[in-house]
Every structure is written in structure tokens, then in C-alpha cells.
Coordinates of C-alpha atoms and ligand atoms in Angstrom, one line a residue:
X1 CA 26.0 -5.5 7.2
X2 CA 22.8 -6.3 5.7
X3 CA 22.1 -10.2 5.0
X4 CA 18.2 -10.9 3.7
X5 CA 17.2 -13.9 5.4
X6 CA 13.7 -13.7 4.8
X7 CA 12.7 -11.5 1.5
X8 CA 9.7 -10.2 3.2
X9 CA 12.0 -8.3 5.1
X10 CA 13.1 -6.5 2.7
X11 CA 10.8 -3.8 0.7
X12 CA 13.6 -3.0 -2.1
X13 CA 13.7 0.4 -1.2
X14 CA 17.7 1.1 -2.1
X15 CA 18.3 3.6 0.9
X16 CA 20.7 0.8 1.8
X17 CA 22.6 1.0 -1.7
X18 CA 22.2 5.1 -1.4
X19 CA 24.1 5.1 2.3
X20 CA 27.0 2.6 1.9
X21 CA 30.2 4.5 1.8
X22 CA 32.4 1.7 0.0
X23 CA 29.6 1.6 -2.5
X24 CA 29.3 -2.1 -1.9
X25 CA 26.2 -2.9 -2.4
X26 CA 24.6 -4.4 -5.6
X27 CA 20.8 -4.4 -6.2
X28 CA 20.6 -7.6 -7.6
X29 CA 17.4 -9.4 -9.3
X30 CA 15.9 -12.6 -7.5
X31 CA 13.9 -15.4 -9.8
X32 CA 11.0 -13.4 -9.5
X33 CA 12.8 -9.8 -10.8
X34 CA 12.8 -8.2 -7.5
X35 CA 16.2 -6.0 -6.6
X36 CA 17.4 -7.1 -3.5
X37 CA 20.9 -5.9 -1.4
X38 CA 24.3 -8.2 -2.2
X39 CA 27.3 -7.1 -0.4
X40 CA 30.8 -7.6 -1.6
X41 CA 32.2 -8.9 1.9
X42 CA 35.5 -8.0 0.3
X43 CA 34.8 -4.2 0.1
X44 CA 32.6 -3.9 2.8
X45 CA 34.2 -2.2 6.6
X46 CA 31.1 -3.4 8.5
X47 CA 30.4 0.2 9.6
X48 CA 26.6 -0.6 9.4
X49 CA 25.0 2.3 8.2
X50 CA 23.1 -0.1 5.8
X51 CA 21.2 -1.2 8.9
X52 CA 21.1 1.9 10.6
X53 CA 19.1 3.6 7.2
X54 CA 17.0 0.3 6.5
X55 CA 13.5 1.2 7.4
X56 CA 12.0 -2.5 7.6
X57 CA 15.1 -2.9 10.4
X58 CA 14.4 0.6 11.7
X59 CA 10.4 0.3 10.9
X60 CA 8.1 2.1 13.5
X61 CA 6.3 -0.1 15.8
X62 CA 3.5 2.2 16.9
X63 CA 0.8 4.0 14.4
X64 CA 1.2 7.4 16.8
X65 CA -1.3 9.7 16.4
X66 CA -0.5 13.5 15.3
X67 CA -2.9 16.4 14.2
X68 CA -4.1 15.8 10.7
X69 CA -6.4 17.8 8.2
X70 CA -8.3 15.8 5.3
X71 CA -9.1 17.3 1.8
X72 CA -11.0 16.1 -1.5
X73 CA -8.5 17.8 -4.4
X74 CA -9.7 18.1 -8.0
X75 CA -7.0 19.6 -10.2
X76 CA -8.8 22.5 -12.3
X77 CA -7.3 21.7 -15.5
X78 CA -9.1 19.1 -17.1
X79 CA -6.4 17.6 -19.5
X80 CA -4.0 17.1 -16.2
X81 CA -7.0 15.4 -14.4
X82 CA -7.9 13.3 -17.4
X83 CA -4.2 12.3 -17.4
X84 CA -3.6 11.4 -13.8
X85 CA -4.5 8.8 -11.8
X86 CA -7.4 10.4 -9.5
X87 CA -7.6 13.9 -9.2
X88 CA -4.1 15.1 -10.2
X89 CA -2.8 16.4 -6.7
X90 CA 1.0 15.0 -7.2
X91 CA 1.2 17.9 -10.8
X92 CA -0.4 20.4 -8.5
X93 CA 2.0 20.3 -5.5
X94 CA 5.1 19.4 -7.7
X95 CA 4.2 22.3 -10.0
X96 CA 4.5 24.9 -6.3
X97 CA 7.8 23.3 -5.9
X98 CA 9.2 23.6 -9.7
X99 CA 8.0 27.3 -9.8
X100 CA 10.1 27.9 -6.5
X101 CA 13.1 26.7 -8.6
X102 CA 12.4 23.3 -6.9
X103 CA 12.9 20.3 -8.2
X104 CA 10.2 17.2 -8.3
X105 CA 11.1 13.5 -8.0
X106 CA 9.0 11.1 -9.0
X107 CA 8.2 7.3 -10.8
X108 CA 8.2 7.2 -14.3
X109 CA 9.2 5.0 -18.0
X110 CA 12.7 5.5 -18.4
X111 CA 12.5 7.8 -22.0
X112 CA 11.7 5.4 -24.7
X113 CA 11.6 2.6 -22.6
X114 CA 9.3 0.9 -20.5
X115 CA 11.2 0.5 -17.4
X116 CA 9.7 2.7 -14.3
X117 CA 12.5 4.5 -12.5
X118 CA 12.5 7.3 -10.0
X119 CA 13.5 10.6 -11.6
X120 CA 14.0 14.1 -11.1
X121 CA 12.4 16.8 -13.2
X122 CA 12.4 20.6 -12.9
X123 CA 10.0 21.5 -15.7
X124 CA 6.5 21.7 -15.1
X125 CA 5.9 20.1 -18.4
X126 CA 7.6 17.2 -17.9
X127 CA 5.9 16.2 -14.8
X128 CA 3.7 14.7 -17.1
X129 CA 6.2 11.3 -16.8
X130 CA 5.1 11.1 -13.2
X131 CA 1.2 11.3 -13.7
X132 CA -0.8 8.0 -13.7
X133 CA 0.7 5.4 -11.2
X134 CA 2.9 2.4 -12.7
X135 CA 1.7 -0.8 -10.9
X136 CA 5.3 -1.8 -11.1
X137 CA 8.0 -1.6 -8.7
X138 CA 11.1 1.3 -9.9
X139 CA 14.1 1.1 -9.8
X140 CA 15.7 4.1 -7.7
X141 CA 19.5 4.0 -8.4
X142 CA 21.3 6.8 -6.7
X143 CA 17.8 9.0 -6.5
X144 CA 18.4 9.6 -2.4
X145 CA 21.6 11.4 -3.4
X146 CA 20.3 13.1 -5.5
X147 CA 17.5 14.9 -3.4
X148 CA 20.6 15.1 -0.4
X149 CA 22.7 16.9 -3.4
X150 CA 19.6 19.3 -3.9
X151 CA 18.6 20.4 -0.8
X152 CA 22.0 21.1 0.2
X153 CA 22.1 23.4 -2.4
X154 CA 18.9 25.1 -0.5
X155 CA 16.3 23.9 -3.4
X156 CA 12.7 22.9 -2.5
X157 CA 12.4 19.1 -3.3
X158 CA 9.3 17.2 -3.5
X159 CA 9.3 13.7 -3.4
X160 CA 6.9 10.9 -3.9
X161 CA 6.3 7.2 -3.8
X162 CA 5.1 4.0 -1.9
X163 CA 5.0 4.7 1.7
X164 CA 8.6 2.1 2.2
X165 CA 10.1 4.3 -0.6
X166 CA 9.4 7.7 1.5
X167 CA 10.9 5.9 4.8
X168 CA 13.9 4.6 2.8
X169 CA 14.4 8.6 2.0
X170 CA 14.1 9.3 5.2
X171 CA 16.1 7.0 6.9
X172 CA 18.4 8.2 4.2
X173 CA 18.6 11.2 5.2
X174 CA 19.1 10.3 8.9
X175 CA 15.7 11.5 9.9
X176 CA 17.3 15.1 9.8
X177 CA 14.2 17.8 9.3
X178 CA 14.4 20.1 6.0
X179 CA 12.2 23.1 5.5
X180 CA 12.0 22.7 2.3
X181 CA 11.5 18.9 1.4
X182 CA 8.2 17.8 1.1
X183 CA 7.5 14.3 1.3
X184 CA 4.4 12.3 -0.2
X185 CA 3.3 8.6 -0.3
X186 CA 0.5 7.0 -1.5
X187 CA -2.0 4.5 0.4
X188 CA -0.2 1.3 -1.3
X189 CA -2.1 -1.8 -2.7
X190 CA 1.5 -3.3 -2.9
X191 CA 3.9 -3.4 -6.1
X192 CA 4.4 -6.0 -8.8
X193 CA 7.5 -7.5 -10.1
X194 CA 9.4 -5.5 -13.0
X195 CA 9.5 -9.2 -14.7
X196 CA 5.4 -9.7 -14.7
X197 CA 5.5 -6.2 -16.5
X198 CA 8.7 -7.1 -18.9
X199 CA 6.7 -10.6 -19.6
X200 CA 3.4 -9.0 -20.4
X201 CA 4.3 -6.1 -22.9
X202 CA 6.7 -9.1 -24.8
X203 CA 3.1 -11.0 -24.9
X204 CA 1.4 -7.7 -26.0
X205 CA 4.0 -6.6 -28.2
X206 CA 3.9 -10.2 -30.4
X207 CA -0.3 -9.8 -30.3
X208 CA -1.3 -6.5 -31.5
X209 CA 2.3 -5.6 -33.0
X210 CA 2.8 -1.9 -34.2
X211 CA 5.5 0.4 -32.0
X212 CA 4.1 1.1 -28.8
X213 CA 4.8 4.9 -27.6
X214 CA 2.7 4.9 -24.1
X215 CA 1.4 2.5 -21.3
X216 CA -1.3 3.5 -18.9
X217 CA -2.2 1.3 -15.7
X218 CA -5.3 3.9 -14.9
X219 CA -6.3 5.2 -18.1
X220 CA -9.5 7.1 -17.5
X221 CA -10.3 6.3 -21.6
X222 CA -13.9 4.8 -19.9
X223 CA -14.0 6.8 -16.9
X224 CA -12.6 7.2 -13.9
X225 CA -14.7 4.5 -12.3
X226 CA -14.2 2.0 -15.2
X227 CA -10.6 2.4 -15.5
X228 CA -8.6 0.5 -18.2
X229 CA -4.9 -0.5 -19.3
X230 CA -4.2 1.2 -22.4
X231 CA -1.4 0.7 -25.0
X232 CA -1.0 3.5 -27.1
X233 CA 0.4 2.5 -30.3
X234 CA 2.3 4.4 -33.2
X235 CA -0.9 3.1 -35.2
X236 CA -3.9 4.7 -33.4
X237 CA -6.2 1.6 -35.1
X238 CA -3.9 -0.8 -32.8
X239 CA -4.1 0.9 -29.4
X240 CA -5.9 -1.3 -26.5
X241 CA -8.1 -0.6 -24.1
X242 CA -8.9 -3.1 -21.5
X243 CA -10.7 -2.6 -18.3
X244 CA -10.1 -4.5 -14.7
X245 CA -11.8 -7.6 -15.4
X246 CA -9.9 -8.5 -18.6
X247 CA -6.5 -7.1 -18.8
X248 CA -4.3 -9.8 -17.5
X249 CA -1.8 -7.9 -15.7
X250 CA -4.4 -5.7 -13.6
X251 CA -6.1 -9.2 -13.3
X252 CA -2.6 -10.2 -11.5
X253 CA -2.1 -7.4 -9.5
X254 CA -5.5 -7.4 -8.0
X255 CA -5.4 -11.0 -7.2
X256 CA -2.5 -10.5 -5.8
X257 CA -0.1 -12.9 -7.4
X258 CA 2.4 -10.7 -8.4
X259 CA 3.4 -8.0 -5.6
X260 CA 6.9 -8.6 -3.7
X261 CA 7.2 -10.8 -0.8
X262 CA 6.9 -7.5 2.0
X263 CA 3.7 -6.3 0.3
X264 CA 2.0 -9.2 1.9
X265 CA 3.0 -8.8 5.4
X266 CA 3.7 -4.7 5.0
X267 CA 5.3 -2.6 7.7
X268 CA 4.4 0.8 6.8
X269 CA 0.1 0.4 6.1
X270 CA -1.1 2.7 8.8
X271 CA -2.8 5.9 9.3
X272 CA -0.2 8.7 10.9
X273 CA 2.7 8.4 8.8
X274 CA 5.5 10.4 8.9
X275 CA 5.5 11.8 5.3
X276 CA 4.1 15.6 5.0
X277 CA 0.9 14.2 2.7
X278 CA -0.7 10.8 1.6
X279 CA -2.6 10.7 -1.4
X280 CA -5.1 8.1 -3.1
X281 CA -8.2 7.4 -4.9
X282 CA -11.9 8.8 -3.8
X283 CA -14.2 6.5 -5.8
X284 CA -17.3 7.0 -3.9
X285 CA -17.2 10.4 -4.2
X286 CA -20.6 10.9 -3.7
X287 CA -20.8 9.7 -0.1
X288 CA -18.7 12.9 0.6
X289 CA -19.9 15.8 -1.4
X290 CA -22.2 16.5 -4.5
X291 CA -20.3 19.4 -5.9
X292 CA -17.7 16.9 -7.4
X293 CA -18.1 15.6 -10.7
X294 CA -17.5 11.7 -11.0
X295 CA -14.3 12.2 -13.8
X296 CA -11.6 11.6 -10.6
X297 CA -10.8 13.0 -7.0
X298 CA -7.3 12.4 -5.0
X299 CA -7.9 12.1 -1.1
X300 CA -5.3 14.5 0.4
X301 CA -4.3 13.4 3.9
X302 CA -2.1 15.8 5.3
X303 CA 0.3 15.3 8.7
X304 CA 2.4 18.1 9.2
X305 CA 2.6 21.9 8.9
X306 CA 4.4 22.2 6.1
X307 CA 2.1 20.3 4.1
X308 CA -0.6 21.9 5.3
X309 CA 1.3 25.0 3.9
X310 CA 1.4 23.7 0.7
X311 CA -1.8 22.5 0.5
X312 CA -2.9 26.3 0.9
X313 CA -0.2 27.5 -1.6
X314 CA -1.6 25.8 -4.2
X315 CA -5.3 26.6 -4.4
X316 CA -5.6 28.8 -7.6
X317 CA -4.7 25.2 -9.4
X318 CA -6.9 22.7 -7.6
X319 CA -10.7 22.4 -5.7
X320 CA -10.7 21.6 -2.5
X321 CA -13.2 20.6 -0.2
X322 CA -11.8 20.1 3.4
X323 CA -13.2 16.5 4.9
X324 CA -13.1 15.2 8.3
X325 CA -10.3 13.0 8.8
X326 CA -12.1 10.1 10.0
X327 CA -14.6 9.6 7.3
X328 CA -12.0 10.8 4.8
X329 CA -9.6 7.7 6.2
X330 CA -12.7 5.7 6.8
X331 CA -13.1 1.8 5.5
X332 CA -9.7 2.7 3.5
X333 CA -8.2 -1.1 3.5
X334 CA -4.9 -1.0 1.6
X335 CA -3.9 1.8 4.4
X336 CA -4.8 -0.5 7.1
X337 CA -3.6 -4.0 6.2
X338 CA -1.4 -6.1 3.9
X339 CA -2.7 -7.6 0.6
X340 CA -3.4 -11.3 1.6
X341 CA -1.0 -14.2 0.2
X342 CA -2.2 -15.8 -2.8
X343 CA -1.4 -19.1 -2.0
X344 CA -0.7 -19.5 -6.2
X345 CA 1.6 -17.2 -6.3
X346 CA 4.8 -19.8 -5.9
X347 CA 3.4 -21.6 -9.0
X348 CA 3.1 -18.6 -11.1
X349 CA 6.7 -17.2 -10.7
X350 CA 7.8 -20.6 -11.6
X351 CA 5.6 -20.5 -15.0
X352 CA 6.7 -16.8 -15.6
X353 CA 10.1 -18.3 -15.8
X354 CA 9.2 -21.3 -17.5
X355 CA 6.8 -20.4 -20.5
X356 CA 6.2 -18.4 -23.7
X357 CA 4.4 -15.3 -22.5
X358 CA 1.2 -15.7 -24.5
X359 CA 1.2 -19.0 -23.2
X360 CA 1.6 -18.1 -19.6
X361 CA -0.9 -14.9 -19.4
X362 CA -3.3 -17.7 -21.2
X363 CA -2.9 -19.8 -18.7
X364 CA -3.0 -17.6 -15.6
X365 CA -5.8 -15.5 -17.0
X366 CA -8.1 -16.7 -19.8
X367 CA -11.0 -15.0 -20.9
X368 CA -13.6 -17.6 -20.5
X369 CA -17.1 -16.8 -21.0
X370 CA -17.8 -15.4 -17.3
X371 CA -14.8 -13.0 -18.1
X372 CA -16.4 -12.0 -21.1
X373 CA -20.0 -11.2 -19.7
X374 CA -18.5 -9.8 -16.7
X375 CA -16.5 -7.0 -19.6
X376 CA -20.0 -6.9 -22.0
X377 CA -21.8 -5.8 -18.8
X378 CA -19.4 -3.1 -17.4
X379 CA -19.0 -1.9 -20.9
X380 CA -22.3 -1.9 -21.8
X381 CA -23.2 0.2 -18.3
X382 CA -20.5 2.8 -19.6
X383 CA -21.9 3.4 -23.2
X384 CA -25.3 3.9 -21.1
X385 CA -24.2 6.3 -18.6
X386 CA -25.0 4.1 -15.8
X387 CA -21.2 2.8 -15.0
X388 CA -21.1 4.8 -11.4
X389 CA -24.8 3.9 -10.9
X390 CA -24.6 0.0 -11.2
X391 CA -21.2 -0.2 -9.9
X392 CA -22.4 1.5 -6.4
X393 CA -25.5 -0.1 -6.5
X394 CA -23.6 -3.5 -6.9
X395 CA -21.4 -3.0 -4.0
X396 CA -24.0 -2.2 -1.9
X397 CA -25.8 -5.4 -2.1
X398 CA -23.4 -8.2 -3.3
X399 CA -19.7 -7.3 -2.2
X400 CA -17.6 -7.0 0.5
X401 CA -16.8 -2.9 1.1
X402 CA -14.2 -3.0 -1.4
X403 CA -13.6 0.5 -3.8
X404 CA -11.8 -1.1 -6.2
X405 CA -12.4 -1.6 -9.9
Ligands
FAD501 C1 1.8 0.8 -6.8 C2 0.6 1.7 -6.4 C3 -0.4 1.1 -5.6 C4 -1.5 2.0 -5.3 N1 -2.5 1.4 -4.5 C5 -3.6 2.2 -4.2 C6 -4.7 1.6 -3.5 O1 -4.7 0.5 -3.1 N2 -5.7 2.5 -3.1 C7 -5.8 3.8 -3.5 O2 -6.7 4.4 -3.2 N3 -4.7 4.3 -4.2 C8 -3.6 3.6 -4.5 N4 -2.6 4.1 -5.2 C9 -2.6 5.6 -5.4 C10 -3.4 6.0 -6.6 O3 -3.2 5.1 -7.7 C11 -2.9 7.4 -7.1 O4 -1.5 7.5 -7.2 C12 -3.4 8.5 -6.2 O5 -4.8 8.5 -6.2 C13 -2.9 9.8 -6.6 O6 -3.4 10.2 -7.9 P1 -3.1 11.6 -8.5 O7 -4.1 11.8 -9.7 O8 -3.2 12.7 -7.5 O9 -1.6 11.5 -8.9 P2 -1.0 11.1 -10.3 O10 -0.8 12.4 -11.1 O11 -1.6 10.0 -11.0 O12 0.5 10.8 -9.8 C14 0.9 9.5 -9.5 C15 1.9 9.6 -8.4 O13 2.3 8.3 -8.1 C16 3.7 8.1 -8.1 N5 4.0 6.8 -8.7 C17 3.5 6.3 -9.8 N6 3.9 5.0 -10.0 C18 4.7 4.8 -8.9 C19 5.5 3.6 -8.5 N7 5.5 2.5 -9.3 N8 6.2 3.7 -7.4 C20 6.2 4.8 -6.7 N9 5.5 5.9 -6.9 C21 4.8 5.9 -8.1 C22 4.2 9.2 -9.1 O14 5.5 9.6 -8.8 C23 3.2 10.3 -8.8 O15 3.6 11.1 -7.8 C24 -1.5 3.3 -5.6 C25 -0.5 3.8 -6.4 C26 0.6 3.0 -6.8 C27 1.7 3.6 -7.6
SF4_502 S1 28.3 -2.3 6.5 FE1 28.9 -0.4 5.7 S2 30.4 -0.9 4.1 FE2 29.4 -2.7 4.6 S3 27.7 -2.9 3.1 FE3 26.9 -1.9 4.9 S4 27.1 0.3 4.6 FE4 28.5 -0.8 3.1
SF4_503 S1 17.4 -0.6 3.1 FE1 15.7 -1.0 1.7 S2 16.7 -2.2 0.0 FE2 18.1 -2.2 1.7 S3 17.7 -4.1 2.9 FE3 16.5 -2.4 3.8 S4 14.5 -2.6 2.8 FE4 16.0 -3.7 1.5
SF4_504 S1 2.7 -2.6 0.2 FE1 4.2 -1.9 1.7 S2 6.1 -2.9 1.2 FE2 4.8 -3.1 -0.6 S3 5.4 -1.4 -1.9 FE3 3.6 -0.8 -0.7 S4 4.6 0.2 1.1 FE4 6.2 -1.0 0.1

């Protein structure tokens, strides 16, 4: 049976809670709000098919390279592409599957909540719960079930999520082949604890008040390149906007205080993966074509037939440019290697616990005046038209090759 020694070896991907057949397991929440495996020894046979399905235990040691094609996608409805996080390739591949009386699974708020959990949706409308990524780790419950249940019923199924998530499927599944599942991860930063998230919309929630009715990690409400958290409120007059360099919880993630214990020392950042397609951002789009606009493009990775199949199938929806594989993949950190330890990130779980949230986002995160400058500058660049201009120009002569922000 499973016993977590060390947390970072274990990504809290639940195919261990989706496989037991005594349906001992428990996913419970550590200090920080991380979901970990605890057996009842008392129910429990010790037929070890937890182990057998874990993908940290079962990880893949080598990155073995397979035939690959590389795309640039645009989604050609603009209200889609405003609403996702890059280009809106996860809506135009779903969408295939939904039409084939398929069924899409995905991360989204539970309804009228905001608690991300994996869900299932067969409506191209509501796919709209799965666009724009949640920096938050989600809960998946019995979701690996679920997609056994449907393709044993012979339905296409598309599933996406972190890269651990997609190996906890298909560990899940017993690394059996299906025609008709498609499989797609993302190139992973690393997730942040459900707490951080619970702590900060109670510290919103007491500061600007109102009912809230949406929460954006990557709203493009300043452009793609200048993307902001947004709280959309009952009350339009309340809704927030604030970009990278002053939202305290994006200033969190990308300091990289609150992602779960694997993320730093991550088994599954590499190049040939064993989904059908990886998907992320494609800020620089310039350095690859000029006949994309600058409002958001997903870099399509594809590895295996099928997706490549798909890919095709779905080109009366999206633009595509095909792009070598190398430069598309090239310089792409958070696929190579793990997010670094932030060597405050003991104290900060222990003040998350211990403090009023205003308090403790003040704390961790106050806007002093280099803050502010930093936000009058980027915003000012945006209301000129010259966002894209000065951020590329910035990066080229003061930072390291980072694509973020
Ligand atoms: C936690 C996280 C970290 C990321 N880190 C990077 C990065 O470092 N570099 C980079 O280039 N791209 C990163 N991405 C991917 C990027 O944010 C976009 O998801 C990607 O560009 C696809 O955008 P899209 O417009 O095609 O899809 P969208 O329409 O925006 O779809 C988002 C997709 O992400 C899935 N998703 C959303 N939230 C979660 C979640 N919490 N857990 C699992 N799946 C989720 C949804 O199911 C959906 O399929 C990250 C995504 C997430 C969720
Ligand atoms: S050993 Fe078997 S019964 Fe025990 S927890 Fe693991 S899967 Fe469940
Ligand atoms: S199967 Fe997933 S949730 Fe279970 S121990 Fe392994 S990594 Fe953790
Ligand atoms: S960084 Fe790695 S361990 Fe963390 S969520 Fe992403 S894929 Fe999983």
C-alpha cells in the first residue's frame, strides 16, 4: 500500500484513490491544503494496485524520443480566444470530440463556487468552464472512472490537465491504448495550494465586497501580453483588474512560494511525453511568424497519430501554422526543469495558517513604491500601444530568457 514518506513524492494526482478496490483511500488535506493518499489499514487487502497506478512510483526514467509535428493554433472565433488562456486550442479540440457525441473533461469552479475540480461536459457551450487555466490545484474525485465508464461505452473522451494528472489517467487506465481517447497536458509552471486561493478571495472578498460571479488567472482585459487577475463582480463598478506585478497571488505563484512540494523537484517536465498533445503559451509570437496578430497563440505539440488526426479534423475552427519542432520547443523552461525552491516558502505556509488574510497577503506582498512604478509603467505602455514593444525590448537587454509576464 501507499505510505508518503516524502510529500514531494507525491503529485496529488488521485489515480491511487480512483484504482483502490476497497475504496480505502482518503484524499486528505496537509497544513498547507494539499490532498494527499491516507489508507484505512483496517479496510485495505494489500493488493497494491495503488502502487502499481502511481505514476511518481511508476514515473518514466528516460525522455524517449518519438516523431513529433509542431503547430502555432489561433482559434478563429474571437470571443473564444479572448476568453482562453492563449489561443483557445483545448475549446477547438474538445468541441471535435463533443460533436462526435464525445465527452470533454476538463478543470473548472465547481458551479457557484470557487473550488477548481475536474469535470465532464458534453455541451459545446459549456466548455466555456474549462477555458482560461486556474493556477490552483483540482480536486479530481472519481473523474478516472468516469472517463473508464465512458469509453467503455465506445464514446470519444478528451482529457486534459497538468502533465502528472494525464499519467495518473493513464496509469489508471493500466496503460491500455483507446482509439478514441485523446489525451492533452499542458507545459506546467507547477500548481498552487487550494488554501493560498481559499485565503486570497476571503482577503478579496472583505476589500472590494459585492458578490463575486467570476475569477480569471489570465484575463486578457490588457492584452494577452499584459495579462491580469480579474474579479468579476455582481457590481461591474467593483470588478478588479490587476496585472503580474501587483496581484498578490500571481505575485505567489510566480515566486514560487505556493506550488506543492513535487512541483519543485517534478518528474514529468520533459519533451516526448506520452500524452497525444501538449499545449502552452506562444508570447513571442513574432519570432515565429508575422501573420499572427499579438491577442494570444497556444503552441500545439503533438506526439502521436491520433493527435495528429485531430489536429487536422479541426481546421475549419482554428489557424494553423505548422512550426519546426525544435524552435517551437526551443528555450521552453517550465517543460525542461522544476520551478526552483523558494527557500521562504516554510515561513509563508506557517503565516497562511496563522494570520488574518489581509494581513498575511500584506505582509507577503505589499505594494511598495517600486511595485507601484513597476504597474504605472506596464500600464502606461498598454494605454500607448507599446506593451509588446517595450516588454520584448526589455527582455532582450535586461532579463534572463524568461517569457513570462
Ligand atoms: C497550473 C498551470 C500552469 C501552467 N504553466 C504554464 C507555463 O509555465 N508556461 C506555459 O507556456 N503555459 C503554462 N500553462 C498553460 C497555459 O496557461 C494554457 O493553458 C495553454 O496556453 C493553453 O491555452 P488555451 O487557450 O489553448 O486553452 P484554454 O482554453 O485556456 O484551456 C485551459 C486548459 O487548461 C486546463 N486547466 C485549467 N486549469 C487547470 C488546472 N488547475 N489543472 C489542470 N488543468 C487545468 C483546462 O482543462 C483547459 O483544458 C499552465 C497552465 C496551468 C493550468
Ligand atoms: S493496497 Fe489495495 S486495498 Fe490497500 S489501499 Fe492500496 S489499492 Fe487499496
Ligand atoms: S497515485 Fe497520485 S495521489 Fe496517489 S500517491 Fe501516487 S502521486 Fe499521490
Ligand atoms: S509541476 Fe509537475 S508535479 Fe507539479 S503540477 Fe505540474 S506536472 Fe504536476
Amino acid at each position: 500500500m501507499i505510505i508518503i514518506n516524502n510529500k514531494k513524492d507525491c503529485c496529488g494526482c488521485w489515480a491511487c484513490f480512483n484504482a483502490c478496490p476497497k475504496q480505502c483511500i482518503e484524499m486528505k488535506e496537509d497544513n498547507e491544503g494539499f490532498r494527499y493518499p491516507e489508507i484505512d489499514k483496517d479496510k485495505c487487502i494489500d493488493c497494491g494496485l495503488c502502487e502499481k497506478v502511481c505514476p511518481v512510483i511508476c514515473a518514466d526514467k528516460e525522455d524517449n524520443p518519438h516523431k513529433q509535428a509542431g503547430f502555432l493554433l489561433q482559434h478563429k472565433d474571437d470571443r473564444i480566444r479572448q476568453e482562453s488562456t492563449s489561443g483557445g486550442a483545448y475549446t477547438a479540440l474538445a468541441s471535435w470530440i463533443i460533436n462526435q457525441g464525445g465527452v470533454a473533461f476538463g478543470a473548472g469552479f465547481r458551479k457557484d463556487t470557487f473550488i477548481v475540480e475536474h469535470q465532464a461536459v458534453s455541451s459545446i457551450n459549456s466548455l466555456s468552464i474549462f477555458r482560461n487555466s486556474k493556477y490552483v490545484q483540482s480536486n479530481l474525485w472519481n473523474i478516472y472512472k468516469q472517463v473508464k465508464s465512458c469509453l467503455n461505452e465506445g464514446k470519444w473522451v478528451i482529457f486534459s490537465g497538468t502533465p502528472c494528472q494525464i499519467e495518473g489517467l493513464r496509469h489508471f487506465l493500466r496503460l491500455r491504448e483507446y482509439e478514441k481517447l485523446i489525451l492533452v497536458d499542458l507545459v506546467c509552471h507547477g500548481i498552487p495550494s487550494p488554501r493560498v486561493f481559499a485565503k486570497y478571495i476571503e482577503a478579496q472578498q472583505s476589500l472590494i465586497g459585492g458578490k463575486f460571479t467570476n475569477v480569471l488567472f489570465r484575463d486578457k482585459y490588457y492584452g494577452y501580453h499584459y495579462s491580469s487577475f480579474s474579479i468579476y463582480n455582481k457590481d461591474p463598478k467593483k470588478d478588479y483588474h490587476k496585472g503580474i506585478d501587483t496581484n498578490e497571488y500571481l505575485r505567489a505563484f510566480f515566486d514560487n512560494l505556493s506550488d506543492r512540494p513535487s512541483c519543485y523537484d517534478c518528474k514529468f517536465k520533459k519533451r516526448y511525453r506520452k500524452s497525444d498533445i501538449t499545449i502552452w503559451d506562444c508570447f513571442p509570437i513574432e519570432q515565429f511568424t508575422k501573420d499572427f496578430d499579438g491577442k494570444g497563440t497556444t503552441r500545439v505539440l503533438v506526439h502521436t497519430e491520433k493527435g495528429k488526426n485531430l489536429i487536422n479534423s479541426i481546421g475549419n475552427d482554428v489557424r494553423l501554422i505548422e512550426i519546426n519542432t525544435n524552435k517551437l520547443t526551443k528555450g521552453v523552461r517550465e517543460m525542461f526543469h522544476s520551478v526552483p525552491y523558494n527557500p521562504k516558502r516554510e515561513q509563508f505556509f506557517v503565516d497562511l495558517n496563522n494570520m488574518e488574510a489581509k494581513d498575511f497577503f500584506n505582509k507577503w506582498f505589499p505594494i511598495t513604491f517600486r511595485v507601484k512604478m513597476n504597474a504605472f509603467i506596464r500600464l502606461s505602455c498598454h494605454k500607448l500601444g507599446i506593451y509588446t514593444l517595450a516588454k520584448r525590448l526589455f527582455l532582450k537587454f535586461y532579463t534572463r530568457k524568461d517569457e513570462r509576464g
